Short mmCIF file of C-alpha atoms and ligand atoms in Angstrom, two decimals:
data_model
loop_
_atom_site.label_atom_id
_atom_site.label_comp_id
_atom_site.label_asym_id
_atom_site.label_seq_id
_atom_site.Cartn_x
_atom_site.Cartn_y
_atom_site.Cartn_z
CA MET A 1 -34.27 50.46 -0.69
CA LEU A 2 -32.87 53.52 0.08
CA TYR A 3 -29.54 53.26 1.47
CA PRO A 4 -28.23 55.94 4.39
CA ALA A 5 -25.65 57.87 1.93
CA ASP A 6 -28.75 58.66 -0.02
CA LEU A 7 -31.00 59.57 2.88
CA PHE A 8 -28.83 62.61 3.67
CA ASP A 9 -27.65 63.26 -0.09
CA LEU A 10 -24.70 64.65 1.76
CA THR A 11 -21.64 65.27 -0.12
CA VAL A 12 -17.99 67.35 -0.23
CA ASP A 13 -16.35 67.54 -3.48
CA GLY A 14 -17.95 64.69 -4.26
CA GLN A 15 -17.24 62.66 -2.28
CA ARG A 16 -20.18 60.89 -0.02
CA VAL A 17 -20.55 61.48 3.66
CA LYS A 18 -23.14 59.10 4.68
CA ASN A 19 -23.93 60.69 7.89
CA PRO A 20 -24.48 64.41 8.94
CA ILE A 21 -22.52 63.51 12.35
CA VAL A 22 -18.66 64.18 12.55
CA ILE A 23 -15.52 63.60 15.83
CA ALA A 24 -14.45 66.76 15.66
CA SER A 25 -9.85 67.21 16.53
CA MET A 26 -9.10 66.40 20.29
CA ALA A 27 -5.00 67.07 20.73
CA GLY A 28 -3.45 64.06 22.06
CA THR A 29 -6.37 62.12 22.31
CA VAL A 30 -8.65 61.78 17.84
CA ASP A 31 -6.32 59.50 15.98
CA ALA A 32 -7.75 57.28 13.31
CA ALA A 33 -7.30 54.97 15.26
CA TYR A 34 -9.56 56.40 17.49
CA VAL A 35 -11.76 57.49 14.56
CA ALA A 36 -11.70 53.19 13.54
CA GLY A 37 -13.64 52.52 16.70
CA ARG A 38 -16.72 55.03 15.11
CA ALA A 39 -16.53 54.82 12.06
CA GLU A 40 -20.03 53.02 11.56
CA HIS A 41 -21.56 56.18 12.92
CA VAL A 42 -20.29 59.04 11.69
CA GLY A 43 -19.69 60.89 7.71
CA MET A 44 -16.52 62.57 9.01
CA ALA A 45 -14.08 63.42 11.11
CA PHE A 46 -11.46 65.07 11.50
CA VAL A 47 -7.76 63.81 13.12
CA GLY A 48 -4.95 66.16 15.19
CA GLY A 49 -4.20 68.90 15.91
CA TYR A 50 -1.48 68.51 14.54
CA SER A 51 1.31 71.28 14.83
CA ILE A 52 3.23 70.93 11.97
CA ASP A 53 6.45 74.18 11.98
CA PRO A 54 8.90 74.77 14.26
CA PRO A 55 6.68 77.90 16.56
CA THR A 56 3.73 75.44 16.93
CA ILE A 57 5.58 72.17 17.57
CA ALA A 58 7.85 74.36 20.92
CA ALA A 59 4.51 75.44 21.44
CA SER A 60 2.66 72.32 21.36
CA GLN A 61 5.43 70.85 24.09
CA GLN A 62 5.17 73.75 25.99
CA MET A 63 1.42 72.93 26.41
CA ALA A 64 2.53 69.13 26.80
CA GLU A 65 4.52 70.00 29.83
CA GLY A 66 2.16 71.66 31.72
CA SER A 67 -1.48 69.23 31.72
CA ARG A 68 -2.82 69.56 27.79
CA CYS A 69 -2.27 65.98 25.94
CA GLU A 70 -0.28 66.46 22.82
CA PHE A 71 -0.24 64.54 19.37
CA LEU A 72 4.38 65.18 19.52
CA PRO A 73 5.62 62.75 16.71
CA GLY A 74 9.16 63.35 15.30
CA ASP A 75 8.78 63.91 11.93
CA PRO A 76 5.23 65.51 11.75
CA VAL A 77 4.56 65.43 7.88
CA GLY A 78 5.17 61.11 8.33
CA GLU A 79 3.01 61.21 10.53
CA LEU A 80 -0.08 62.84 8.61
CA LEU A 81 0.37 60.87 6.01
CA ARG A 82 0.34 57.68 8.14
CA GLN A 83 -2.98 58.82 10.03
CA ALA A 84 -4.42 59.89 5.98
CA ASP A 85 -3.57 56.43 4.81
CA LEU A 86 -5.33 54.82 7.80
CA LEU A 87 -8.42 57.37 7.25
CA ALA A 88 -8.45 55.84 4.03
CA ALA A 89 -9.01 52.57 4.75
CA LEU A 90 -12.02 53.46 6.57
CA PRO A 91 -15.41 54.71 5.80
CA VAL A 92 -15.94 58.39 6.36
CA VAL A 93 -14.63 61.39 4.97
CA GLY A 94 -11.18 62.44 6.74
CA GLY A 95 -9.73 65.68 8.06
CA VAL A 96 -5.96 66.63 9.40
CA ASN A 97 -6.88 69.68 12.56
CA LEU A 98 -3.65 71.71 11.97
CA ARG A 99 -1.74 74.68 13.67
CA ALA A 100 0.64 76.32 11.47
CA SER A 101 2.42 80.07 11.91
CA THR A 102 3.10 80.43 8.41
CA PRO A 103 0.59 79.94 5.16
CA GLN A 104 3.65 78.57 3.49
CA ALA A 105 4.08 75.80 6.45
CA LEU A 106 0.35 74.60 5.31
CA ALA A 107 1.39 75.33 1.87
CA GLY A 108 4.32 72.51 2.20
CA LEU A 109 2.12 70.26 4.03
CA ALA A 110 -0.51 70.39 1.47
CA GLY A 111 2.15 69.61 -1.20
CA SER A 112 3.36 66.58 0.31
CA LEU A 113 -0.32 65.02 1.59
CA GLY A 114 -2.19 66.14 -1.51
CA ASP A 115 -5.61 66.15 -1.63
CA ARG A 116 -6.44 63.09 -0.03
CA VAL A 117 -7.99 64.70 3.62
CA ILE A 118 -9.84 67.94 4.29
CA TYR A 119 -7.19 70.77 5.77
CA GLU A 120 -8.84 71.95 9.18
CA ILE A 121 -6.97 75.41 10.60
CA ASP A 122 -7.08 75.04 13.56
CA ALA A 123 -8.19 79.19 14.40
CA HIS A 124 -9.95 77.42 17.68
CA CYS A 125 -6.92 76.63 20.88
CA ARG A 126 -6.99 79.68 23.15
CA GLN A 127 -3.65 78.37 24.96
CA ALA A 128 -1.79 81.48 25.69
CA PRO A 129 1.43 79.59 23.52
CA MET A 130 -0.10 78.01 20.95
CA MET A 131 -1.30 81.96 20.70
CA GLU A 132 1.77 83.69 20.82
CA ALA A 133 2.95 80.96 17.73
CA GLY A 134 0.44 82.92 15.71
CA ALA A 135 -1.87 80.39 15.87
CA GLY A 136 -5.20 79.01 16.99
CA GLU A 137 -7.09 82.08 18.51
CA TYR A 138 -4.85 84.21 17.23
CA LEU A 139 -6.16 83.88 14.10
CA LEU A 140 -9.45 85.81 14.93
CA HIS A 141 -7.67 87.77 16.25
CA HIS A 142 -5.70 88.42 12.81
CA PRO A 143 -8.34 87.60 9.93
CA ASP A 144 -6.39 89.07 7.11
CA ARG A 145 -3.73 86.00 8.48
CA LEU A 146 -6.05 83.71 8.35
CA PHE A 147 -7.52 84.73 5.12
CA GLU A 148 -3.74 84.50 3.64
CA MET A 149 -4.09 80.59 5.55
CA VAL A 150 -6.45 79.81 3.65
CA ARG A 151 -5.39 80.92 0.37
CA ALA A 152 -3.03 79.35 0.65
CA LEU A 153 -4.43 76.16 0.93
CA ALA A 154 -7.17 76.59 -1.75
CA SER A 155 -4.19 77.53 -4.50
CA GLN A 156 -3.13 73.93 -4.22
CA GLY A 157 -6.39 72.29 -5.24
CA VAL A 158 -7.16 70.87 -1.06
CA LEU A 159 -10.65 70.90 0.22
CA VAL A 160 -10.42 73.81 3.47
CA SER A 161 -12.04 74.08 6.59
CA VAL A 162 -11.81 76.51 9.18
CA LYS A 163 -12.24 75.71 12.87
CA ILE A 164 -14.20 79.03 14.84
CA ARG A 165 -15.20 79.51 18.38
CA ALA A 166 -18.18 81.89 17.60
CA GLY A 167 -17.78 84.85 19.58
CA ILE A 168 -14.21 86.43 19.88
CA THR A 169 -14.51 88.42 16.30
CA GLU A 170 -17.38 91.54 16.41
CA ASN A 171 -19.15 89.65 13.24
CA ASP A 172 -19.16 86.27 13.29
CA PRO A 173 -21.26 86.16 10.19
CA LYS A 174 -18.82 88.55 8.69
CA LEU A 175 -15.98 86.55 9.50
CA ALA A 176 -18.01 83.15 7.74
CA ARG A 177 -18.53 84.85 4.40
CA GLN A 178 -15.18 86.59 3.83
CA LEU A 179 -13.49 82.77 5.13
CA TRP A 180 -15.83 81.27 1.94
CA GLU A 181 -14.59 84.20 -0.30
CA ALA A 182 -11.17 83.39 0.64
CA GLY A 183 -11.36 79.43 -0.48
CA ALA A 184 -12.84 78.00 2.60
CA ASP A 185 -14.93 75.07 1.88
CA LEU A 186 -16.34 74.45 5.30
CA LEU A 187 -16.85 76.44 8.54
CA HIS A 188 -16.50 73.60 11.44
CA VAL A 189 -18.27 76.47 14.15
CA ASP A 190 -17.39 76.42 18.53
CA LEU A 191 -20.35 77.83 19.04
CA MET A 192 -19.48 78.60 22.75
CA ASP A 193 -22.32 79.37 24.59
CA ALA A 194 -24.37 80.66 21.75
CA GLY A 195 -27.23 79.10 20.35
CA TYR A 196 -28.95 78.27 17.32
CA ALA A 197 -29.29 81.81 16.26
CA LYS A 198 -25.54 81.84 15.65
CA ILE A 199 -25.62 79.00 13.27
CA ARG A 200 -28.63 80.90 11.14
CA GLN A 201 -26.57 84.46 11.06
CA ILE A 202 -23.60 81.52 9.97
CA ARG A 203 -25.87 80.52 6.88
CA ASN A 204 -26.66 83.30 6.02
CA ALA A 205 -24.05 84.89 5.41
CA SER A 206 -22.44 82.60 3.85
CA PRO A 207 -22.25 78.54 1.57
CA ALA A 208 -19.28 77.37 2.70
CA LEU A 209 -21.00 73.57 4.33
CA ILE A 210 -21.36 74.73 7.80
CA ILE A 211 -20.56 72.58 10.95
CA ALA A 212 -21.95 72.89 14.15
CA ASN A 213 -19.97 71.80 17.33
CA ASN A 214 -19.97 71.78 20.88
CA SER A 215 -22.55 69.72 23.18
CA MET A 216 -24.07 68.24 20.22
CA HIS A 217 -24.81 65.23 21.74
CA SER A 218 -29.05 65.38 22.27
CA PHE A 219 -31.26 64.64 19.58
CA ASP A 220 -32.70 67.69 20.12
CA ARG A 221 -30.03 70.21 19.66
CA VAL A 222 -28.48 68.96 16.58
CA MET A 223 -32.03 69.35 14.79
CA GLU A 224 -32.31 72.72 15.95
CA MET A 225 -29.15 72.95 14.76
CA PHE A 226 -29.76 72.01 11.46
CA SER A 227 -32.86 73.15 10.80
CA HIS A 228 -31.54 77.03 11.00
CA GLY A 229 -28.78 75.61 7.97
CA ALA A 230 -26.03 73.65 10.29
CA ASP A 231 -25.20 71.08 7.30
CA LEU A 232 -23.86 68.93 9.94
CA VAL A 233 -22.82 68.77 13.28
CA SER A 234 -19.51 67.49 15.34
CA LEU A 235 -18.47 66.31 18.89
CA ALA A 236 -15.45 66.03 20.33
CA ARG A 237 -15.89 65.18 23.96
CA HIS A 238 -19.06 63.29 23.86
CA SER A 239 -17.63 61.50 20.78
CA ASP A 240 -18.22 57.79 22.52
CA PRO A 241 -19.44 55.70 20.65
CA ASP A 242 -23.18 54.79 22.13
CA THR A 243 -23.42 59.04 21.92
CA LEU A 244 -22.47 58.38 18.07
CA ALA A 245 -24.26 55.68 17.79
CA GLY A 246 -27.51 57.00 19.38
CA LEU A 247 -27.88 60.27 17.53
CA ASP A 248 -26.75 58.15 13.55
CA ALA A 249 -30.00 55.63 14.65
CA ALA A 250 -32.57 59.09 15.69
CA ILE A 251 -31.17 61.25 13.28
CA THR A 252 -31.65 58.07 10.70
CA ARG A 253 -34.79 57.03 11.95
CA TYR A 254 -36.40 61.24 11.56
CA ALA A 255 -34.72 61.09 8.14
CA ARG A 256 -36.92 58.08 6.86
CA GLU A 257 -40.50 59.60 8.12
CA PHE A 258 -39.68 62.79 7.27
CA GLY A 259 -37.71 62.91 4.52
CA TRP A 260 -35.14 65.96 4.38
CA TYR A 261 -32.59 65.69 7.88
CA ASN A 262 -31.65 69.51 7.36
CA ALA A 263 -35.24 70.78 6.58
CA PRO A 264 -35.26 74.33 7.25
CA LYS A 265 -37.64 75.94 9.95
CA GLN A 266 -40.20 78.66 8.72
CA LEU A 267 -38.53 82.13 7.76
CA CYS A 268 -41.59 83.35 9.88
CA ARG A 269 -40.93 81.16 12.70
CA GLY A 270 -37.23 82.38 13.38
CA GLY A 271 -35.46 80.78 10.00
CA ASP A 272 -33.02 80.49 7.83
CA ILE A 273 -33.34 82.00 4.71
CA ARG A 274 -33.32 78.61 2.97
CA ALA A 275 -37.33 79.00 4.08
CA LEU A 276 -37.91 81.17 1.23
CA THR A 277 -38.30 78.17 -0.62
CA PHE A 278 -40.89 77.01 1.11
CA CYS A 279 -43.05 80.56 1.76
CA CYS A 280 -46.17 81.63 1.41
CA LEU A 281 -47.30 83.05 -2.02
CA PRO A 282 -46.65 86.44 -2.31
CA MET A 283 -50.70 87.68 -2.24
CA LYS A 284 -51.30 86.37 1.36
CA ASP A 285 -49.96 88.46 5.03
CA CYS A 286 -46.52 87.84 5.52
CA LEU A 287 -46.56 87.47 9.85
CA SER A 288 -41.99 87.30 8.46
CA SER A 289 -40.18 90.71 8.83
CA PRO A 290 -40.01 94.10 7.02
CA PRO A 291 -37.29 93.00 5.18
CA LEU A 292 -38.76 90.90 3.12
CA ASN A 293 -42.03 92.98 2.38
CA GLY A 294 -40.09 96.17 2.52
CA SER A 295 -42.29 98.35 4.52
CA GLY A 296 -40.15 98.37 7.44
CA SER A 297 -43.19 96.94 9.33
CA PRO A 298 -44.31 93.30 9.77
CA GLY A 299 -47.39 93.35 7.72
CA LYS A 300 -48.94 92.73 4.22
CA SER A 301 -46.71 91.52 1.71
CA THR A 302 -47.41 93.81 -1.03
C1 FMN B 401 -8.78 68.29 24.95
C2 FMN B 401 -9.77 68.48 24.03
C3 FMN B 401 -8.86 68.44 23.09
C4 FMN B 401 -8.48 69.64 21.74
N1 FMN B 401 -8.25 69.53 21.02
C5 FMN B 401 -7.57 70.35 19.93
C6 FMN B 401 -7.29 70.77 18.58
O1 FMN B 401 -6.19 70.54 18.86
N2 FMN B 401 -7.97 71.68 17.70
C7 FMN B 401 -9.20 71.85 17.52
O2 FMN B 401 -10.08 72.31 16.76
N3 FMN B 401 -10.09 71.75 18.73
C8 FMN B 401 -9.23 70.99 19.96
N4 FMN B 401 -10.42 70.56 20.53
C9 FMN B 401 -12.17 71.52 20.45
C10 FMN B 401 -13.29 70.40 20.01
O3 FMN B 401 -13.23 69.81 19.00
C11 FMN B 401 -14.60 71.47 20.60
O4 FMN B 401 -14.63 72.48 19.82
C12 FMN B 401 -14.96 71.49 21.34
O5 FMN B 401 -14.65 70.25 22.87
C13 FMN B 401 -16.26 71.64 21.96
O6 FMN B 401 -17.21 70.85 21.49
P1 FMN B 401 -17.78 69.44 22.42
O7 FMN B 401 -18.96 69.61 22.93
O8 FMN B 401 -18.22 68.46 20.81
O9 FMN B 401 -16.81 68.69 23.17
C14 FMN B 401 -10.26 69.93 21.86
C15 FMN B 401 -11.34 69.91 23.10
C16 FMN B 401 -11.11 69.43 23.98
C17 FMN B 401 -11.39 68.99 24.71
#
């Protein structure tokens, strides 16, 4: 009998991920207790975001005075240790979403927390106080700083994820490649209005595990992402137990019936380069791409 973990054959640094569904962070809302109520139907979860140094904590305080919900523990390291312990008791691979203004703050936290969780750098938050603190989307405008942060964490021997928003930098695939080269293990991509083509470009540029995010609450949408290179999909606003259970059931049913949940779409029909494995024999006319047959125009492969 196949168990779901075998069904998806998905691991992160040797840890089994039981399905390709992830809970994405929502500051002030997603903590270990939130994950516990949904753990049966997800393989991974990121709690937070947590601000971990004085500039980002001040930014969170300012945001909380406005309309935002924020986690504001008195002792962030103690709270993250507690969250990591609670996550470790759940059947999910756990991660913490972090706002930091310096690489040293992240490396210091990793020194205290160890390798029990995935460290996700929040390069996503676009609230002005957070960007002014040198965190969140600021990092997408200052990628060298982001690479430094990735390197600082990777040098501590922990798993690193980077949460980005697509369409902010000029060249997302290039950024994805550079993040992987700096040591990022996972790229967590809020696609915003971009479709699966963005996931295909990022897949073709980087071997990191890719989590596709934004409105991943229908079976059709998540299958589009999987067939164009996403390894996992994540949900924040729609991470209610019913939606997660429905997606889990549908993806599991599909994988049981067809095998690979993330089999690539054919290259000649817009798939990512994993689909080369399934291309026609070279003597066949290739309807696909000039880049493949080297002729500059679609037609016979030579
Ligand atoms: C209330 C709220 C708080 C959020 N807080 C964070 C955060 O702290 N860190 C982060 O990286 N993303 C944060 N996000 C972004 C979500 O993780 C996610 O990228 C976004 O909501 C789009 O995905 P969805 O369509 O599944 O909600 C937040 C989103 C919401 C709605």
